[in-house]
Amino acid sequence: MKKQKVNITLLIFIGLVLGVVVGLIMPKWLYTPLSVVASIYMSALRMMIYPLVFCSIVVGIVGIGDITKTGKIGLKSILWYTITTFVASALGLVLPRILHLGEGIKIAATDATVEAASFDGLLGTLTNLIPSNPIASFANGDMLQVLVFAVIIGFACLGLGEKAEPFSKLCTSVNDLSIFIVGKVMMLTPIGVFCCIATVVYTNGASTMKELAIVMIALYVTYAIYAIVFYGAIVKIFGKYSPVKFFKEVAPAGLNAFGTCSSSATLPISMDCARKIGIPDAVSSLALPLGATINMDAVSILMSFMITFFASACGVPLSVGTMVTILAANVLLSIGTPGVPGGAIAAFAALAPMAGLPLETILGVYISVNTLADMGATCVNVLGDLACATAMKESVKE
């Protein structure tokens, strides 16, 4: 069984490499069939996300059997994700200044526009946590409301005890069915990742990918430093687990997230990796769905990194007060950033004016590299979810 998992990881990596090569050289007619296959793969993953998330949370809460313990797991998850997001955002602000990125670069104006995210939107999200129509929450893909609804149902099951056993057993069956289907979809992951990467590279083009190569390299180095050093330390110190073994076990989830740019779509694979690490279902069923929704460490790195880069390129000074404001806003906005491709664009459109940057000038440039940057960010986000869950598996043993 272990050998099979390693082979799947290798095939996913091969799919990534081949996708980049094919995306650079493929003819125009090949784009449509590859994009269709990529869409089918993404739909197959998303198909079971909400049944899996809802049922796994309900089953996890019922399995714990104690409301106090469930509350502790939820609060510890939020605390972990808030701390890691703060550290990530700070790193993204400091490192570009040290490397003097953006100096000597001229950015042409663009007509690109996008609706900016706002703090009113975040407050709206907080006030609408309780779904007035749970069916609509599932249909509209509102993960945060689905999470809250699942927690409410889980607590209700605990309160009713034996009366809720039929429903609990139904959730267990649906959860098992979801895991089985996801396992079958996993067999197609190398093909799906290949098609996703090929279409992404083809759409952006070689010239676009070369223009900001130095910035992207520096950004990915930052991603790597943060993931290896910070997450490695969390796993080692708090999770009492080998970092080398951790990164090896979570590789399928990380590579899938890199190829699909969606932490939500990678959630089923993340939960499978959590089982290999030995994370109890009681922890993973709450921490991982919550992390896919609110844990956007690498998006915070990306936002801070690009704000600092564009400020240098446009000659806009960033005072200490401005950096503190960006840091706080970045942490808050990351909670409302959806775990889907392109979800960071609205957050960037909100942060840039706060730093005094000309949005109409820089937004088009940012959008052109967003997908490439978002691929690495999504990968790190997923690794962060699993690292925090690994740390929690030790802290909740008692």
mmCIF file of N, CA and C in Angstrom, residues 248-334:
data_model
loop_
_atom_site.group_PDB
_atom_site.id
_atom_site.type_symbol
_atom_site.label_atom_id
_atom_site.label_comp_id
_atom_site.label_asym_id
_atom_site.label_seq_id
_atom_site.Cartn_x
_atom_site.Cartn_y
_atom_site.Cartn_z
ATOM 1 N N LYS A 248 7.148 14.206 3.149
ATOM 2 C CA LYS A 248 7.008 13.082 2.233
ATOM 3 C C LYS A 248 5.561 12.591 2.198
ATOM 4 N N GLU A 249 4.936 12.514 3.367
ATOM 5 C CA GLU A 249 3.571 12.005 3.445
ATOM 6 C C GLU A 249 2.549 12.973 2.851
ATOM 7 N N VAL A 250 2.797 14.280 2.967
ATOM 8 C CA VAL A 250 1.815 15.265 2.496
ATOM 9 C C VAL A 250 2.085 15.710 1.063
ATOM 10 N N ALA A 251 3.094 15.123 0.411
ATOM 11 C CA ALA A 251 3.445 15.514 -0.957
ATOM 12 C C ALA A 251 2.268 15.414 -1.932
ATOM 13 N N PRO A 252 1.437 14.345 -1.900
ATOM 14 C CA PRO A 252 0.311 14.287 -2.839
ATOM 15 C C PRO A 252 -0.629 15.486 -2.718
ATOM 16 N N ALA A 253 -0.939 15.896 -1.492
ATOM 17 C CA ALA A 253 -1.825 17.038 -1.293
ATOM 18 C C ALA A 253 -1.166 18.327 -1.779
ATOM 19 N N GLY A 254 0.123 18.508 -1.457
ATOM 20 C CA GLY A 254 0.832 19.709 -1.880
ATOM 21 C C GLY A 254 0.929 19.826 -3.387
ATOM 22 N N LEU A 255 1.251 18.734 -4.058
ATOM 23 C CA LEU A 255 1.374 18.767 -5.514
ATOM 24 C C LEU A 255 0.026 18.977 -6.186
ATOM 25 N N ASN A 256 -1.017 18.379 -5.640
ATOM 26 C CA ASN A 256 -2.345 18.583 -6.210
ATOM 27 C C ASN A 256 -2.792 20.035 -6.035
ATOM 28 N N ALA A 257 -2.495 20.605 -4.867
ATOM 29 C CA ALA A 257 -2.834 22.003 -4.628
ATOM 30 C C ALA A 257 -2.066 22.914 -5.583
ATOM 31 N N PHE A 258 -0.809 22.579 -5.827
ATOM 32 C CA PHE A 258 0.018 23.366 -6.758
ATOM 33 C C PHE A 258 -0.582 23.335 -8.160
ATOM 34 N N GLY A 259 -1.056 22.176 -8.582
ATOM 35 C CA GLY A 259 -1.578 22.043 -9.935
ATOM 36 C C GLY A 259 -2.965 22.612 -10.120
ATOM 37 N N THR A 260 -3.793 22.571 -9.063
ATOM 38 C CA THR A 260 -5.186 22.994 -9.199
ATOM 39 C C THR A 260 -5.450 24.404 -8.678
ATOM 40 N N CYS A 261 -4.516 24.960 -7.896
ATOM 41 C CA CYS A 261 -4.694 26.292 -7.290
ATOM 42 C C CYS A 261 -5.954 26.357 -6.423
ATOM 43 N N SER A 262 -6.309 25.267 -5.796
ATOM 44 C CA SER A 262 -7.511 25.254 -4.973
ATOM 45 C C SER A 262 -7.289 24.414 -3.725
ATOM 46 N N SER A 263 -7.254 25.086 -2.571
ATOM 47 C CA SER A 263 -7.118 24.359 -1.313
ATOM 48 C C SER A 263 -8.413 23.631 -0.965
ATOM 49 N N SER A 264 -9.547 24.167 -1.417
ATOM 50 C CA SER A 264 -10.824 23.501 -1.171
ATOM 51 C C SER A 264 -10.918 22.197 -1.955
ATOM 52 N N ALA A 265 -10.500 22.236 -3.235
ATOM 53 C CA ALA A 265 -10.559 21.029 -4.061
ATOM 54 C C ALA A 265 -9.566 19.975 -3.592
ATOM 55 N N THR A 266 -8.509 20.402 -2.891
ATOM 56 C CA THR A 266 -7.488 19.472 -2.404
ATOM 57 C C THR A 266 -7.859 18.872 -1.057
ATOM 58 N N LEU A 267 -8.915 19.379 -0.443
ATOM 59 C CA LEU A 267 -9.288 18.965 0.908
ATOM 60 C C LEU A 267 -9.443 17.444 1.058
ATOM 61 N N PRO A 268 -10.107 16.752 0.132
ATOM 62 C CA PRO A 268 -10.211 15.291 0.300
ATOM 63 C C PRO A 268 -8.858 14.592 0.336
ATOM 64 N N ILE A 269 -7.918 15.066 -0.493
ATOM 65 C CA ILE A 269 -6.590 14.458 -0.516
ATOM 66 C C ILE A 269 -5.846 14.802 0.775
ATOM 67 N N SER A 270 -6.034 16.015 1.279
ATOM 68 C CA SER A 270 -5.405 16.413 2.542
ATOM 69 C C SER A 270 -5.860 15.517 3.688
ATOM 70 N N MET A 271 -7.128 15.180 3.698
ATOM 71 C CA MET A 271 -7.656 14.332 4.765
ATOM 72 C C MET A 271 -7.087 12.921 4.667
ATOM 73 N N ASP A 272 -6.837 12.469 3.447
ATOM 74 C CA ASP A 272 -6.210 11.166 3.264
ATOM 75 C C ASP A 272 -4.769 11.183 3.775
ATOM 76 N N CYS A 273 -4.043 12.262 3.494
ATOM 77 C CA CYS A 273 -2.668 12.403 3.998
ATOM 78 C C CYS A 273 -2.650 12.481 5.519
ATOM 79 N N ALA A 274 -3.648 13.136 6.114
ATOM 80 C CA ALA A 274 -3.716 13.253 7.572
ATOM 81 C C ALA A 274 -3.809 11.878 8.222
ATOM 82 N N ARG A 275 -4.526 10.981 7.588
ATOM 83 C CA ARG A 275 -4.648 9.621 8.148
ATOM 84 C C ARG A 275 -3.302 8.904 8.115
ATOM 85 N N LYS A 276 -2.513 9.135 7.064
ATOM 86 C CA LYS A 276 -1.201 8.492 6.976
ATOM 87 C C LYS A 276 -0.274 9.002 8.067
ATOM 88 N N ILE A 277 -0.403 10.275 8.427
ATOM 89 C CA ILE A 277 0.438 10.860 9.471
ATOM 90 C C ILE A 277 0.021 10.363 10.848
ATOM 91 N N GLY A 278 -1.231 9.941 10.962
ATOM 92 C CA GLY A 278 -1.737 9.481 12.249
ATOM 93 C C GLY A 278 -2.534 10.530 12.982
ATOM 94 N N ILE A 279 -3.001 11.548 12.262
ATOM 95 C CA ILE A 279 -3.828 12.580 12.884
ATOM 96 C C ILE A 279 -5.223 12.007 13.133
ATOM 97 N N PRO A 280 -5.725 12.071 14.348
ATOM 98 C CA PRO A 280 -7.054 11.523 14.642
ATOM 99 C C PRO A 280 -8.129 12.198 13.802
ATOM 100 N N ASP A 281 -9.145 11.447 13.422
ATOM 101 C CA ASP A 281 -10.249 12.010 12.644
ATOM 102 C C ASP A 281 -10.932 13.147 13.400
ATOM 103 N N ALA A 282 -10.938 13.041 14.718
ATOM 104 C CA ALA A 282 -11.554 14.088 15.526
ATOM 105 C C ALA A 282 -10.878 15.439 15.312
ATOM 106 N N VAL A 283 -9.577 15.410 15.017
ATOM 107 C CA VAL A 283 -8.833 16.642 14.762
ATOM 108 C C VAL A 283 -8.934 17.045 13.292
ATOM 109 N N SER A 284 -8.643 16.108 12.394
ATOM 110 C CA SER A 284 -8.603 16.443 10.967
ATOM 111 C C SER A 284 -9.972 16.852 10.431
ATOM 112 N N SER A 285 -11.053 16.252 10.951
ATOM 113 C CA SER A 285 -12.391 16.562 10.448
ATOM 114 C C SER A 285 -12.808 17.987 10.768
ATOM 115 N N LEU A 286 -12.185 18.600 11.761
ATOM 116 C CA LEU A 286 -12.467 20.000 12.092
ATOM 117 C C LEU A 286 -11.367 20.931 11.587
ATOM 118 N N ALA A 287 -10.110 20.568 11.853
ATOM 119 C CA ALA A 287 -8.995 21.467 11.566
ATOM 120 C C ALA A 287 -8.769 21.661 10.066
ATOM 121 N N LEU A 288 -8.862 20.610 9.270
ATOM 122 C CA LEU A 288 -8.558 20.733 7.841
ATOM 123 C C LEU A 288 -9.629 21.508 7.064
ATOM 124 N N PRO A 289 -10.925 21.208 7.233
ATOM 125 C CA PRO A 289 -11.922 22.051 6.555
ATOM 126 C C PRO A 289 -11.866 23.509 7.003
ATOM 127 N N LEU A 290 -11.626 23.722 8.295
ATOM 128 C CA LEU A 290 -11.500 25.083 8.789
ATOM 129 C C LEU A 290 -10.276 25.759 8.183
ATOM 130 N N GLY A 291 -9.170 25.012 8.081
ATOM 131 C CA GLY A 291 -7.961 25.568 7.485
ATOM 132 C C GLY A 291 -8.135 25.907 6.022
ATOM 133 N N ALA A 292 -8.857 25.053 5.267
ATOM 134 C CA ALA A 292 -9.095 25.323 3.848
ATOM 135 C C ALA A 292 -9.912 26.591 3.658
ATOM 136 N N THR A 293 -10.617 27.008 4.701
ATOM 137 C CA THR A 293 -11.456 28.196 4.609
ATOM 138 C C THR A 293 -10.745 29.457 5.100
ATOM 139 N N ILE A 294 -10.041 29.371 6.229
ATOM 140 C CA ILE A 294 -9.495 30.592 6.830
ATOM 141 C C ILE A 294 -7.975 30.623 6.894
ATOM 142 N N ASN A 295 -7.286 29.490 6.668
ATOM 143 C CA ASN A 295 -5.830 29.490 6.784
ATOM 144 C C ASN A 295 -5.197 29.809 5.433
ATOM 145 N N MET A 296 -4.815 31.059 5.233
ATOM 146 C CA MET A 296 -4.243 31.502 3.964
ATOM 147 C C MET A 296 -2.862 32.115 4.200
ATOM 148 N N ASP A 297 -1.989 31.344 4.851
ATOM 149 C CA ASP A 297 -0.647 31.838 5.170
ATOM 150 C C ASP A 297 0.075 32.363 3.936
ATOM 151 N N ALA A 298 0.146 31.532 2.896
ATOM 152 C CA ALA A 298 0.927 31.911 1.720
ATOM 153 C C ALA A 298 0.264 33.027 0.929
ATOM 154 N N VAL A 299 -1.062 33.136 1.001
ATOM 155 C CA VAL A 299 -1.730 34.284 0.385
ATOM 156 C C VAL A 299 -1.300 35.561 1.096
ATOM 157 N N SER A 300 -1.119 35.480 2.413
ATOM 158 C CA SER A 300 -0.627 36.632 3.168
ATOM 159 C C SER A 300 0.797 36.981 2.753
ATOM 160 N N ILE A 301 1.632 35.942 2.552
ATOM 161 C CA ILE A 301 2.982 36.186 2.037
ATOM 162 C C ILE A 301 2.908 36.860 0.678
ATOM 163 N N LEU A 302 2.070 36.320 -0.194
ATOM 164 C CA LEU A 302 1.928 36.860 -1.549
ATOM 165 C C LEU A 302 1.464 38.311 -1.524
ATOM 166 N N MET A 303 0.446 38.613 -0.718
ATOM 167 C CA MET A 303 -0.071 39.981 -0.646
ATOM 168 C C MET A 303 1.006 40.950 -0.154
ATOM 169 N N SER A 304 1.634 40.632 0.966
ATOM 170 C CA SER A 304 2.678 41.498 1.521
ATOM 171 C C SER A 304 3.849 41.633 0.556
ATOM 172 N N PHE A 305 4.236 40.526 -0.053
ATOM 173 C CA PHE A 305 5.368 40.497 -0.985
ATOM 174 C C PHE A 305 5.116 41.414 -2.178
ATOM 175 N N MET A 306 3.937 41.275 -2.784
ATOM 176 C CA MET A 306 3.640 42.053 -3.985
ATOM 177 C C MET A 306 3.391 43.521 -3.658
ATOM 178 N N ILE A 307 2.778 43.806 -2.508
ATOM 179 C CA ILE A 307 2.593 45.202 -2.105
ATOM 180 C C ILE A 307 3.944 45.879 -1.948
ATOM 181 N N THR A 308 4.886 45.202 -1.280
ATOM 182 C CA THR A 308 6.219 45.758 -1.074
ATOM 183 C C THR A 308 6.955 45.927 -2.399
ATOM 184 N N PHE A 309 6.848 44.936 -3.272
ATOM 185 C CA PHE A 309 7.503 44.997 -4.583
ATOM 186 C C PHE A 309 6.967 46.157 -5.411
ATOM 187 N N PHE A 310 5.648 46.294 -5.507
ATOM 188 C CA PHE A 310 5.059 47.354 -6.320
ATOM 189 C C PHE A 310 5.327 48.739 -5.723
ATOM 190 N N ALA A 311 5.396 48.819 -4.403
ATOM 191 C CA ALA A 311 5.721 50.100 -3.772
ATOM 192 C C ALA A 311 7.114 50.542 -4.184
ATOM 193 N N SER A 312 8.067 49.616 -4.205
ATOM 194 C CA SER A 312 9.424 49.936 -4.635
ATOM 195 C C SER A 312 9.464 50.285 -6.117
ATOM 196 N N ALA A 313 8.735 49.533 -6.938
ATOM 197 C CA ALA A 313 8.737 49.766 -8.381
ATOM 198 C C ALA A 313 8.089 51.096 -8.738
ATOM 199 N N CYS A 314 7.087 51.510 -7.971
ATOM 200 C CA CYS A 314 6.373 52.764 -8.248
ATOM 201 C C CYS A 314 6.936 53.944 -7.471
ATOM 202 N N GLY A 315 7.946 53.707 -6.646
ATOM 203 C CA GLY A 315 8.552 54.789 -5.876
ATOM 204 C C GLY A 315 7.676 55.288 -4.743
ATOM 205 N N VAL A 316 6.821 54.423 -4.208
ATOM 206 C CA VAL A 316 5.936 54.798 -3.103
ATOM 207 C C VAL A 316 6.553 54.314 -1.797
ATOM 208 N N PRO A 317 6.919 55.213 -0.899
ATOM 209 C CA PRO A 317 7.531 54.783 0.372
ATOM 210 C C PRO A 317 6.513 54.128 1.292
ATOM 211 N N LEU A 318 6.957 53.105 1.991
ATOM 212 C CA LEU A 318 6.103 52.423 2.960
ATOM 213 C C LEU A 318 6.605 52.745 4.363
ATOM 214 N N SER A 319 5.848 53.531 5.097
ATOM 215 C CA SER A 319 6.228 53.864 6.465
ATOM 216 C C SER A 319 5.950 52.691 7.381
ATOM 217 N N VAL A 320 6.481 52.770 8.598
ATOM 218 C CA VAL A 320 6.240 51.711 9.575
ATOM 219 C C VAL A 320 4.753 51.592 9.877
ATOM 220 N N GLY A 321 4.091 52.748 9.999
ATOM 221 C CA GLY A 321 2.655 52.732 10.266
ATOM 222 C C GLY A 321 1.874 52.069 9.150
ATOM 223 N N THR A 322 2.272 52.353 7.906
ATOM 224 C CA THR A 322 1.600 51.738 6.759
ATOM 225 C C THR A 322 1.816 50.233 6.754
ATOM 226 N N MET A 323 3.039 49.807 7.069
ATOM 227 C CA MET A 323 3.331 48.379 7.084
ATOM 228 C C MET A 323 2.533 47.662 8.170
ATOM 229 N N VAL A 324 2.368 48.311 9.316
ATOM 230 C CA VAL A 324 1.572 47.711 10.390
ATOM 231 C C VAL A 324 0.115 47.590 9.955
ATOM 232 N N THR A 325 -0.375 48.634 9.278
ATOM 233 C CA THR A 325 -1.748 48.600 8.778
ATOM 234 C C THR A 325 -1.941 47.479 7.767
ATOM 235 N N ILE A 326 -0.996 47.348 6.846
ATOM 236 C CA ILE A 326 -1.062 46.290 5.839
ATOM 237 C C ILE A 326 -1.002 44.922 6.506
ATOM 238 N N LEU A 327 -0.169 44.813 7.533
ATOM 239 C CA LEU A 327 -0.036 43.536 8.244
ATOM 240 C C LEU A 327 -1.358 43.127 8.872
ATOM 241 N N ALA A 328 -1.995 44.071 9.571
ATOM 242 C CA ALA A 328 -3.261 43.762 10.233
ATOM 243 C C ALA A 328 -4.364 43.475 9.219
ATOM 244 N N ALA A 329 -4.427 44.311 8.181
ATOM 245 C CA ALA A 329 -5.453 44.117 7.152
ATOM 246 C C ALA A 329 -5.254 42.801 6.412
ATOM 247 N N ASN A 330 -4.015 42.454 6.196
ATOM 248 C CA ASN A 330 -3.699 41.218 5.481
ATOM 249 C C ASN A 330 -4.186 39.998 6.252
ATOM 250 N N VAL A 331 -3.953 40.011 7.564
ATOM 251 C CA VAL A 331 -4.384 38.880 8.398
ATOM 252 C C VAL A 331 -5.902 38.752 8.368
ATOM 253 N N LEU A 332 -6.604 39.896 8.462
ATOM 254 C CA LEU A 332 -8.063 39.866 8.475
ATOM 255 C C LEU A 332 -8.639 39.466 7.125
ATOM 256 N N LEU A 333 -8.084 40.030 6.043
ATOM 257 C CA LEU A 333 -8.601 39.725 4.715
ATOM 258 C C LEU A 333 -8.340 38.286 4.314
ATOM 259 N N SER A 334 -7.291 37.686 4.849
ATOM 260 C CA SER A 334 -6.984 36.303 4.493
ATOM 261 C C SER A 334 -8.098 35.358 4.922
#
